[in-house]
Tab-separated table of C-alpha atoms in Angstrom:
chain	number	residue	atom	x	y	z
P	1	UNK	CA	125.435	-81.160	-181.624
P	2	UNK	CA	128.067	-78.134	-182.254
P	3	UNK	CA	128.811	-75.607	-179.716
P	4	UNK	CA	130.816	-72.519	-180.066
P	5	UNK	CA	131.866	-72.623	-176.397
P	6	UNK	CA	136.037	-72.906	-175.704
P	7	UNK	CA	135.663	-76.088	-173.931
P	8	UNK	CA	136.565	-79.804	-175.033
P	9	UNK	CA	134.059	-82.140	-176.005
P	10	UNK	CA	130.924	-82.495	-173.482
P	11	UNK	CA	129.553	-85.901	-172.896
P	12	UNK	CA	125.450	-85.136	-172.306
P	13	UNK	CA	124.138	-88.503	-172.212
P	14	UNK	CA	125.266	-91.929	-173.580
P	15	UNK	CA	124.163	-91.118	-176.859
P	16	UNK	CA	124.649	-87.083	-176.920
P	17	UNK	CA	127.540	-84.908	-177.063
P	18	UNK	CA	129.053	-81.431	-178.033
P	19	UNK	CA	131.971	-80.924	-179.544
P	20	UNK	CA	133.793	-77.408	-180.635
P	21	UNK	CA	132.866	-76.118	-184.257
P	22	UNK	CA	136.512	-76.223	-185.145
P	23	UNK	CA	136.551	-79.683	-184.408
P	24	UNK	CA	134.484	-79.751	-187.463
P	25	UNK	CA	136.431	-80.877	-190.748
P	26	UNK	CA	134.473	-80.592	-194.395
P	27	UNK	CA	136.030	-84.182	-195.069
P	28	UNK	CA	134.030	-86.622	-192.103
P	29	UNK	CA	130.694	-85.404	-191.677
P	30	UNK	CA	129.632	-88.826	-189.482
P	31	UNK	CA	128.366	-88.733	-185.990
P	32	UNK	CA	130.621	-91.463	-185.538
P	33	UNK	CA	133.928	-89.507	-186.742
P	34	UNK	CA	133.515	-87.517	-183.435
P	35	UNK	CA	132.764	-90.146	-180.930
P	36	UNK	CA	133.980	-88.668	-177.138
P	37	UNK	CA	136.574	-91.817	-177.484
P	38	UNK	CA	138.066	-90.949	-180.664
P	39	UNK	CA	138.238	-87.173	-179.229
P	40	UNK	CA	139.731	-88.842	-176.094
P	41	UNK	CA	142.596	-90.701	-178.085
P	42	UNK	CA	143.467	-87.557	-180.331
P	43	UNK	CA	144.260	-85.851	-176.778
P	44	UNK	CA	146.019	-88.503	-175.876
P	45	UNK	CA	148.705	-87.958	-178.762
P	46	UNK	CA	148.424	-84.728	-178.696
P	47	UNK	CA	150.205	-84.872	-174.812
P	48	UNK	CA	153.969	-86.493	-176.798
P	49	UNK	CA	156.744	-84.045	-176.839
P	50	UNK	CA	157.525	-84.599	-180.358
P	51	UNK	CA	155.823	-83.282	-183.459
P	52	UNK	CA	152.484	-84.296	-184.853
P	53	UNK	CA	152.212	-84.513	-188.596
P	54	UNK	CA	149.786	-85.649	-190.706
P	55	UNK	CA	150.869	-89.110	-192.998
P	56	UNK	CA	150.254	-86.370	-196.359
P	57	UNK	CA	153.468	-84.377	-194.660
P	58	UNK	CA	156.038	-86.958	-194.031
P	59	UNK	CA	155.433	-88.860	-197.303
P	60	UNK	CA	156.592	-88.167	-200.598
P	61	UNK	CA	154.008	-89.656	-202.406
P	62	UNK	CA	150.879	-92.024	-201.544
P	63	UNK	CA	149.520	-94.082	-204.320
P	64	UNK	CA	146.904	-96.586	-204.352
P	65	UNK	CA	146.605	-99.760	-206.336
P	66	UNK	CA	144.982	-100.947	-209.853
P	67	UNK	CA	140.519	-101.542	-209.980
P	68	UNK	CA	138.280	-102.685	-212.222
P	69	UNK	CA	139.542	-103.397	-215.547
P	70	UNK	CA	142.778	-102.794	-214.547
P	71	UNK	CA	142.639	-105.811	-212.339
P	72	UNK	CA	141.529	-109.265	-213.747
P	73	UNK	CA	141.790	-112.706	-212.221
P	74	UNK	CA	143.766	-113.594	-215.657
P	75	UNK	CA	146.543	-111.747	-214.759
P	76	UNK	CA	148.037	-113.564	-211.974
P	77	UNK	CA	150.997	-115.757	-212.494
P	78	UNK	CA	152.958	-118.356	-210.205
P	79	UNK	CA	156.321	-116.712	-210.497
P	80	UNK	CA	157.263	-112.717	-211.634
P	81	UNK	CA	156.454	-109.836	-210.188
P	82	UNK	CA	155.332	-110.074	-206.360
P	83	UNK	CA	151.230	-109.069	-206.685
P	84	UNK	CA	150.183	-107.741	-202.689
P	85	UNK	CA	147.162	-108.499	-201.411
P	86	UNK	CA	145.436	-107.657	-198.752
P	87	UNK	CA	145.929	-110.959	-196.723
P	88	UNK	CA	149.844	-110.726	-197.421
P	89	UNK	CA	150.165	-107.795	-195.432
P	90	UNK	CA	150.725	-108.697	-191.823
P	91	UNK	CA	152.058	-106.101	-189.033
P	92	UNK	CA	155.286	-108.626	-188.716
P	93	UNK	CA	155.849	-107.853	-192.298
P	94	UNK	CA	155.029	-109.231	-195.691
P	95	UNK	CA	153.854	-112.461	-195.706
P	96	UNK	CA	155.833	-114.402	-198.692
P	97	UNK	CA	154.104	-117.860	-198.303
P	98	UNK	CA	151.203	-117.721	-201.183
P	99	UNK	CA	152.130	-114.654	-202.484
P	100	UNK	CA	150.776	-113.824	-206.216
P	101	UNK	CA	152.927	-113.242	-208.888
P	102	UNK	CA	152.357	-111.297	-212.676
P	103	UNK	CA	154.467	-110.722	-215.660
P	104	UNK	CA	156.931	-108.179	-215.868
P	105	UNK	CA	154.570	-106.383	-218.770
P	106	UNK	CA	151.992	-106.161	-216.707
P	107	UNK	CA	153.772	-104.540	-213.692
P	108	UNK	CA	155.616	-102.252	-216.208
P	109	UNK	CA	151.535	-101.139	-217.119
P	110	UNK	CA	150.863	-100.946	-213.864
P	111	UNK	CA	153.842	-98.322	-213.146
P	112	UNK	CA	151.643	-96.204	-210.998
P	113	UNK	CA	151.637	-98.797	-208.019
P	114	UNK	CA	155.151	-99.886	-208.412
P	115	UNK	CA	156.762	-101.041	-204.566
P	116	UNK	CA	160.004	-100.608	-203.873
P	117	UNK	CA	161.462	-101.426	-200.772
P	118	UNK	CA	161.781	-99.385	-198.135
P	119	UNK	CA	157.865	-98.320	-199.147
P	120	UNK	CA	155.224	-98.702	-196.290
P	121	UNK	CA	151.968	-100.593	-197.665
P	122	UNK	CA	148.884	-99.929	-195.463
P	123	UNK	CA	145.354	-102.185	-196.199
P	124	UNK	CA	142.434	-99.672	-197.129
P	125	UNK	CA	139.796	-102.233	-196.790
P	126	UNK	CA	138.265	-105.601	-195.363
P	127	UNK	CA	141.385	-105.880	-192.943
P	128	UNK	CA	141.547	-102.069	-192.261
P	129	UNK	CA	144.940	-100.517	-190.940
P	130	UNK	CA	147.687	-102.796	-191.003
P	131	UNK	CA	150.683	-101.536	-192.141
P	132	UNK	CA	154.068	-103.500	-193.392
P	133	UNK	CA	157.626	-102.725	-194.865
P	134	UNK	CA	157.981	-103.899	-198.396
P	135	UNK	CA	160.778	-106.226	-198.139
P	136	UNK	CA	164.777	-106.087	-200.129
P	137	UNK	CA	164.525	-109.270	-200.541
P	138	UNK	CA	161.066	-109.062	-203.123
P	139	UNK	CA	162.976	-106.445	-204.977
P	140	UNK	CA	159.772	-104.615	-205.965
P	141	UNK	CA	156.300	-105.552	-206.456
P	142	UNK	CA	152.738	-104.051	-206.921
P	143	UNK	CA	149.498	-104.236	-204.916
P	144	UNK	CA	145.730	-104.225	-205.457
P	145	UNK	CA	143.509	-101.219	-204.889
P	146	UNK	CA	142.554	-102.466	-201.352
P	147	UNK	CA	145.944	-101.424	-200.477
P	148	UNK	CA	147.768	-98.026	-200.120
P	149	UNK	CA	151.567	-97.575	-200.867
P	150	UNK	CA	153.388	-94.788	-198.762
P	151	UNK	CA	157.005	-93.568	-199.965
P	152	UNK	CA	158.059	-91.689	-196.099
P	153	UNK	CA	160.736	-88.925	-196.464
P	154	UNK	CA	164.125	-89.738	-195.689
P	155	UNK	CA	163.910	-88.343	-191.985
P	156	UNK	CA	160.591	-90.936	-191.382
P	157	UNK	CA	161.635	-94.874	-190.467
P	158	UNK	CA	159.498	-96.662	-192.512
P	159	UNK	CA	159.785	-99.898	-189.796
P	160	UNK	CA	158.918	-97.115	-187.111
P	161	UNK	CA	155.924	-95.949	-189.204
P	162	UNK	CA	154.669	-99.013	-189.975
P	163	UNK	CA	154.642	-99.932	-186.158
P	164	UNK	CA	152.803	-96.189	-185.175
P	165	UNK	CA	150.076	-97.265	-188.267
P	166	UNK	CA	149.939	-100.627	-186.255
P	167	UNK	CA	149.671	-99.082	-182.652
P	168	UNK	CA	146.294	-98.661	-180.512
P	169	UNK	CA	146.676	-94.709	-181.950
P	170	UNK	CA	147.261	-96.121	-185.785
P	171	UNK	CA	144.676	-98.477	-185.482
P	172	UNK	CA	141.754	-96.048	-184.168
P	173	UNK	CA	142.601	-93.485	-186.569
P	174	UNK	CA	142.369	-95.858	-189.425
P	175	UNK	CA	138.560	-97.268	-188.530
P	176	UNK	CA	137.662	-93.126	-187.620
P	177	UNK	CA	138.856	-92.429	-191.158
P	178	UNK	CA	137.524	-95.263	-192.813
P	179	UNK	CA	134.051	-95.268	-191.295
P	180	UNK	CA	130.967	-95.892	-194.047
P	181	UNK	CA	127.607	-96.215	-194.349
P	182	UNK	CA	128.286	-99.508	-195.810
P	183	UNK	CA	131.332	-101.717	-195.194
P	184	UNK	CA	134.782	-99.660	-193.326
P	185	UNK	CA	136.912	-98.521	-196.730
P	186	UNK	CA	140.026	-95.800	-196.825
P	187	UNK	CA	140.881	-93.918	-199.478
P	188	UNK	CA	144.317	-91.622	-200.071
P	189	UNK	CA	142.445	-88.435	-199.114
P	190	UNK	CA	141.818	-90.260	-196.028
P	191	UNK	CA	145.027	-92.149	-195.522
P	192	UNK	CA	146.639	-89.045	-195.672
P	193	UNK	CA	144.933	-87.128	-192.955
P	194	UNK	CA	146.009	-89.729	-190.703
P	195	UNK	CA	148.411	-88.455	-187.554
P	196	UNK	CA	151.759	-89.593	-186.798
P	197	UNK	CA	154.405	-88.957	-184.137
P	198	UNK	CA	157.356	-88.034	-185.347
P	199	UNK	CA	160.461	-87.876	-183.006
P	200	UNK	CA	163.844	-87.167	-184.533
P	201	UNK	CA	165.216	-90.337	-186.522
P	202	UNK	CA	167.529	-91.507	-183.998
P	203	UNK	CA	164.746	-92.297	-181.688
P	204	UNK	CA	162.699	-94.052	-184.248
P	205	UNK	CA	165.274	-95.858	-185.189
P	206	UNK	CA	166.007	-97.307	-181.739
P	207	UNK	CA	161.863	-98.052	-181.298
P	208	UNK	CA	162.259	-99.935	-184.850
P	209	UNK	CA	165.520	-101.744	-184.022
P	210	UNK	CA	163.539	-103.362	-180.407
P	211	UNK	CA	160.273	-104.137	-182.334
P	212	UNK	CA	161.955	-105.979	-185.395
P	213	UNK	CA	163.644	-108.051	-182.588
P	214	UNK	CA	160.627	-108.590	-180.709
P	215	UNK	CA	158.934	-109.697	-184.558
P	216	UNK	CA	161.920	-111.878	-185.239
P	217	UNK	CA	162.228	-113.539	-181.789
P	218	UNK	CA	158.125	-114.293	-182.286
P	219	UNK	CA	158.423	-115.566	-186.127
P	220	UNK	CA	160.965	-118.338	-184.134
P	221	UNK	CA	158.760	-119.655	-181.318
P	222	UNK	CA	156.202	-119.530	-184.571
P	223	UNK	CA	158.462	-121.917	-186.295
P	224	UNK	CA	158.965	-123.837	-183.501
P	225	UNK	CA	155.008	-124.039	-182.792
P	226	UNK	CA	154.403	-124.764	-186.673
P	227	UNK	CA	157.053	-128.011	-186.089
P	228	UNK	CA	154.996	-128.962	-183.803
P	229	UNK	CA	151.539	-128.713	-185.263
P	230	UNK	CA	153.018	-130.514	-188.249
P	231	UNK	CA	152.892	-133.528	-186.056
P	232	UNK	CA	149.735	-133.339	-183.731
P	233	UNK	CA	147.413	-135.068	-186.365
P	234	UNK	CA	149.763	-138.602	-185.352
P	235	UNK	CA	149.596	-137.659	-181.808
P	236	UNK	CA	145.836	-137.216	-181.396
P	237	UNK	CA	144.820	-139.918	-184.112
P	238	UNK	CA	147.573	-142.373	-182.192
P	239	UNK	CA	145.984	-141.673	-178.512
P	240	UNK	CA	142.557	-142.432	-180.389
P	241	UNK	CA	143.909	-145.663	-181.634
P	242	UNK	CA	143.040	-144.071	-185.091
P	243	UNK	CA	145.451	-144.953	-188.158
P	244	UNK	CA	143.946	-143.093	-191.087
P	245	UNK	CA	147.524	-143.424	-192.949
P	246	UNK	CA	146.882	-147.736	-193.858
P	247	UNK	CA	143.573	-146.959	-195.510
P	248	UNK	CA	143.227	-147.430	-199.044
P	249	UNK	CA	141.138	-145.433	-201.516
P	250	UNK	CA	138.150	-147.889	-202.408
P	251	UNK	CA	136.258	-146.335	-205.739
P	252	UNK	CA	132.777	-148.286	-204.314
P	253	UNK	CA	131.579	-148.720	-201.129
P	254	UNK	CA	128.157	-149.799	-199.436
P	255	UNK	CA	126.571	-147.370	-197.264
P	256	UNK	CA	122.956	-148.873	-195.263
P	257	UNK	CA	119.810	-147.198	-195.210
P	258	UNK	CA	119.185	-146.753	-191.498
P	259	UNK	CA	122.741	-143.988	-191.941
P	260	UNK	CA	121.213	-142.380	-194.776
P	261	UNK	CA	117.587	-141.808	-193.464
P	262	UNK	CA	117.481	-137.575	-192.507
P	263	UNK	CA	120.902	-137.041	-193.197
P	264	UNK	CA	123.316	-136.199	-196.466
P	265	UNK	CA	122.923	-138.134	-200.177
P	266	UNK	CA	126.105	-136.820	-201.184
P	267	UNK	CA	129.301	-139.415	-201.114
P	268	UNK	CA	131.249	-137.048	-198.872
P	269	UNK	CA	130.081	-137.757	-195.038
P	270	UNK	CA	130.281	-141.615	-195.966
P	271	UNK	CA	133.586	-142.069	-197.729
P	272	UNK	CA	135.636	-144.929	-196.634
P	273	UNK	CA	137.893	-143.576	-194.057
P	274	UNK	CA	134.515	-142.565	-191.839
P	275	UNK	CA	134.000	-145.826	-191.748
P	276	UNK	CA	137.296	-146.725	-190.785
P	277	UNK	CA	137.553	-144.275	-187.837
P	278	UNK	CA	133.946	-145.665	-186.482
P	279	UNK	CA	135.798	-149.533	-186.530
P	280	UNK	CA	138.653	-148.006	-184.386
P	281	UNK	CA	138.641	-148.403	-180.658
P	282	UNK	CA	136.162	-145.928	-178.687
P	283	UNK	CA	132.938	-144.921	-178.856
P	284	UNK	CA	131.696	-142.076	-181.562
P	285	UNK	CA	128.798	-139.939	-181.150
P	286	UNK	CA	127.990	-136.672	-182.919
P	287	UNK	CA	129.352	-133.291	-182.362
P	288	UNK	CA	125.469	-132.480	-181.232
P	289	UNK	CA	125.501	-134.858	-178.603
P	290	UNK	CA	128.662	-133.757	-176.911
P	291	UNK	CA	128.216	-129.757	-177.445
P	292	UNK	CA	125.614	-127.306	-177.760
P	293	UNK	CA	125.792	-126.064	-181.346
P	294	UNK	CA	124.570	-122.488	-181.005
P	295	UNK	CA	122.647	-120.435	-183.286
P	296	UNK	CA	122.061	-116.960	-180.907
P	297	UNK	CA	123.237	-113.877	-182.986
P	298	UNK	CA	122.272	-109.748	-182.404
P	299	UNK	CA	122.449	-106.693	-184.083
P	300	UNK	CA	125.489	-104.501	-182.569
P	301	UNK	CA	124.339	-101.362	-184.808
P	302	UNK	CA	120.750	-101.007	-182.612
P	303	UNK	CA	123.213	-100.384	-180.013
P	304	UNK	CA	125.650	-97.924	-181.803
P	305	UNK	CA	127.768	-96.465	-178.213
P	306	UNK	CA	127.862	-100.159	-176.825
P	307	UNK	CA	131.444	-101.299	-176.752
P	308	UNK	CA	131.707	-105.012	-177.933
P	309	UNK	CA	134.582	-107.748	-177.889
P	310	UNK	CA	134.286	-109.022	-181.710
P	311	UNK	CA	136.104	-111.749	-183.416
P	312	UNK	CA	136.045	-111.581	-187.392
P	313	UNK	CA	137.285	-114.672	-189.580
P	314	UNK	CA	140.596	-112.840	-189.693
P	315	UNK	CA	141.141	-112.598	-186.092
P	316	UNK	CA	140.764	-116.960	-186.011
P	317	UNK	CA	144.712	-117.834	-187.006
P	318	UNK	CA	145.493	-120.561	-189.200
P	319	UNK	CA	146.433	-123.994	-187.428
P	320	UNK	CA	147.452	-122.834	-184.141
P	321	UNK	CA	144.049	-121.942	-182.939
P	322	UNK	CA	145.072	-118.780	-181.758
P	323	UNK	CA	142.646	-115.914	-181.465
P	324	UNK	CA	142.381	-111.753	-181.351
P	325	UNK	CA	139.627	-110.165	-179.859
P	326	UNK	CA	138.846	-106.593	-180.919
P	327	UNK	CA	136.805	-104.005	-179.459
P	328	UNK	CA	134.247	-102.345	-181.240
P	329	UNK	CA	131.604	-99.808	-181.089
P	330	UNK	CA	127.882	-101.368	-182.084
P	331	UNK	CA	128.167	-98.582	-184.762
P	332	UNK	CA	130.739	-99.736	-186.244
P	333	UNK	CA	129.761	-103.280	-186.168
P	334	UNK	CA	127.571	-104.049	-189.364
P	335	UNK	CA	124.669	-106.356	-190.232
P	336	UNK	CA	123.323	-109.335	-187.577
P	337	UNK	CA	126.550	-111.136	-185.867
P	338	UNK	CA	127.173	-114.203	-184.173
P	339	UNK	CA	126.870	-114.811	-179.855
P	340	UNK	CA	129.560	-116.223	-178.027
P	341	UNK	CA	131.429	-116.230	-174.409
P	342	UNK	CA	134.417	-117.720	-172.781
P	343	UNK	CA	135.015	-121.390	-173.363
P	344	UNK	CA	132.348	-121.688	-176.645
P	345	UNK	CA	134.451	-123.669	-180.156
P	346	UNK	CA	134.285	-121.489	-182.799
P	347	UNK	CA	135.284	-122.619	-186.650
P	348	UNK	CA	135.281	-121.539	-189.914
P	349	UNK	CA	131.763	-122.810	-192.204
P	350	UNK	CA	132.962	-121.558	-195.650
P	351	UNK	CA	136.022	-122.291	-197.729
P	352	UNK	CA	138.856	-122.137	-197.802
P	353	UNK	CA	138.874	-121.010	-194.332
P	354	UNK	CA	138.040	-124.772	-193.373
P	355	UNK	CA	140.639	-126.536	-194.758
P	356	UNK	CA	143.087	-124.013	-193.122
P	357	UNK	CA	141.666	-124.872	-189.753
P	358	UNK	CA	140.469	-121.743	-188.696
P	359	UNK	CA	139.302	-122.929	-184.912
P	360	UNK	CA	139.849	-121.474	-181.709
P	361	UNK	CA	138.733	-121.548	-178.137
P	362	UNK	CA	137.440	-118.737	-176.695
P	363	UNK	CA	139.311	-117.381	-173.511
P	364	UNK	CA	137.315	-118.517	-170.839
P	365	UNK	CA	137.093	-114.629	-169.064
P	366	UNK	CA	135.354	-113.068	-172.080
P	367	UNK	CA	131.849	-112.714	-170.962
P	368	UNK	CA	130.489	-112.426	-174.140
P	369	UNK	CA	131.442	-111.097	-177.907
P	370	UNK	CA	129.573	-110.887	-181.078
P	371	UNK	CA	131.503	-112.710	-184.367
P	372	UNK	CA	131.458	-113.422	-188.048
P	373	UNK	CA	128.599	-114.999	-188.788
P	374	UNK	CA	131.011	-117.660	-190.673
P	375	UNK	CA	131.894	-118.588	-187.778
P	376	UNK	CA	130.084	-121.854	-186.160
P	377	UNK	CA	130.023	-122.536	-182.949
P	378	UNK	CA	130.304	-125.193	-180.717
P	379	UNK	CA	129.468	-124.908	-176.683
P	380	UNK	CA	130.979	-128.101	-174.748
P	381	UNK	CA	128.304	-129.860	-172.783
P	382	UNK	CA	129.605	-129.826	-168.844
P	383	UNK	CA	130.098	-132.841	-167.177
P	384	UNK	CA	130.242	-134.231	-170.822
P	385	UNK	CA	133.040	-133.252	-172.660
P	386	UNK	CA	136.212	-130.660	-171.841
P	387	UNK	CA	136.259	-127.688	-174.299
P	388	UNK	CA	140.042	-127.671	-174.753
P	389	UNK	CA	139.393	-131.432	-175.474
């Protein structure tokens, strides 16, 4: 509903509201673009001392990246011209481990969406918001069209920028912005509506100078952490008295027919080093007989003002089973999702999430959130098994 009265928004009810007609913008004509928390937020900045601007202002030029035929599988190399992706684009900065490369002819074609460093690249869709600094080190590069490329003015940090895109006030603006009838998507219009803070450079220079610290000190503990991963498959295997390392790979193998009755005809689930593990020391049982494997799931949208905690297959880290927890509006929440709470195993079903380990525990104070629904999960049985275990 619209009113003409000079008043801020007016909450009526959980699912009504008023909001001033020159709140109104031509470009968002959602329900969900003026949500009382949204309107809440945008006061919120509104209260900083320093000048608002909108990204369009303190950029000299946004640019997206290559689609459809512009952009074939075909084209991707293993060394040249750095190819950004959406999954390469973290808020500590680029991620350089998998990166795609193609040929210098192709990135010369693709001119429009040239990187440079110095250049702010912020994800337009399936990972929506996150912001990084292009690198010196990749020289330049290009990106795909899920990604937009932001050249700030000289005044405009590009590491402070990047960290205001990646703040609580980035972040909200970004999924307000984005907001579909289908899946969340941004386009440049959009990107560049998007407000920043801008206090005078010395200031975001100091704010940039403490975060890239705080990024660097964290990529070290990370290092350390990975060193130590590296070597917790010997650890748990040796406590288990399991020694996976001496078996040899057999080309035939008998399997009887009491194992195969219900279950799998494939050779997979009875290769030879199942059978080796079952000969250890120990007792195995299934995964079913230890934990609850649950199948519960909802539909966030029937409840569109409902806030939700929600874990997507992005928020699951690689390896060191860390895990983010988001919070959502139903509305914004599409299709059916998966139920979970404090202490409940989830892990990744498809690939090649799997074989990247993508498993986590669930803080144990989260009541309850919704998830991908590629995301299994597992509910330890009490007195049974320990879910850290």
């Amino acid at each position: 509903m619209v009113t003409d009265v000079n008043t801020e928004i007016q909450v009526l009810s959980k699912n009504r509201f008023l909001i001033k007609r020159s709140q109104l913008t031509t470009l968002k004509l959602f329900v969900e673009f003026y949500l009382p928390e949204y309107q809440d937020l945008l006061a919120q900045l509104r209260q900083s001392p320093y000048p608002l601007k909108q990204l369009q202002e303190i950029s000299k030029r946004l640019y997206g990246g290559p689609f459809g035929s512009d952009r074939k599988v075909d084209m991707y190399r293993d060394t040249g011209i750095p190819y950004l992706r959406v999954k390469d684009v973290l808020p500590e900065g680029i991620e350089q481990d998998g990166l795609t490369y193609i040929s210098s002819e192709k990135h010369n074609e693709l001119a429009r969406s040239r990187v440079l460093p110095g250049h702010v690249l912020l994800t337009t869709a399936g990972r929506l918001g996150t912001a990084a600094v292009f690198p010196e080190e990749l020289g330049e590069g290009n990106i795909t069209g899920h990604i937009v490329g932001i050249e700030p003015h000289e005044d405009i940090n590009p590491h402070y920028l990047a960290l205001f895109l990646n703040s609580r006030f980035g972040e909200f603006q970004a999924k307000r912005w984005g907001h579909r009838t289908t899946r969340p998507e941004l386009n440049l219009l959009e990107v560049g509506q998007i407000l920043v803070t801008v206090p005078p450079r010395p200031v975001q220079d100091r704010i940039a100078e403490i975060m890239q610290e705080a990024y660097a000190t964290r990529q070290a503990k990370l290092a350390q952490a990975q060193e130590l991963l590296g070597g917790i498959d010997n650890f748990v295997l040796g406590r288990l008295g399991i020694q996976l390392e001496t078996l040899a790979d057999k080309k035939h193998f008998t399997v009887s027919i009491s194992r195969l009755k219900g279950n799998r005809f494939d050779i997979g689930p009875y290769a030879n080093e199942f059978d080796a593990m079952r000969s250890t020391n120990g007792t195995w049982v299934s995964l079913r007989e230890v934990a609850h494997l649950s199948h519960q799931a909802r539909i966030a949208s029937n409840t569109p003002d409902a806030e939700f905690i929600y874990v997507g297959m992005s928020d699951v880290s690689d390896r060191t089973a860390e895990v983010r927890l988001q919070r959502l509006l139903g509305g914004q929440i599409r299709a059916n999702k998966t139920v979970f709470k404090g202490n409940d195993v989830v892990f990744a079903r498809i690939e090649p999430c799997i074989y990247n380990r993508k498993i986590a525990l669930i803080p144990a104070e989260v009541e309850e959130a919704l998830g991908s629904t590629e995301l299994l999960v597992a509910q330890a049985r009490k007195g049974v098994i320990l879910p850290e275990f």
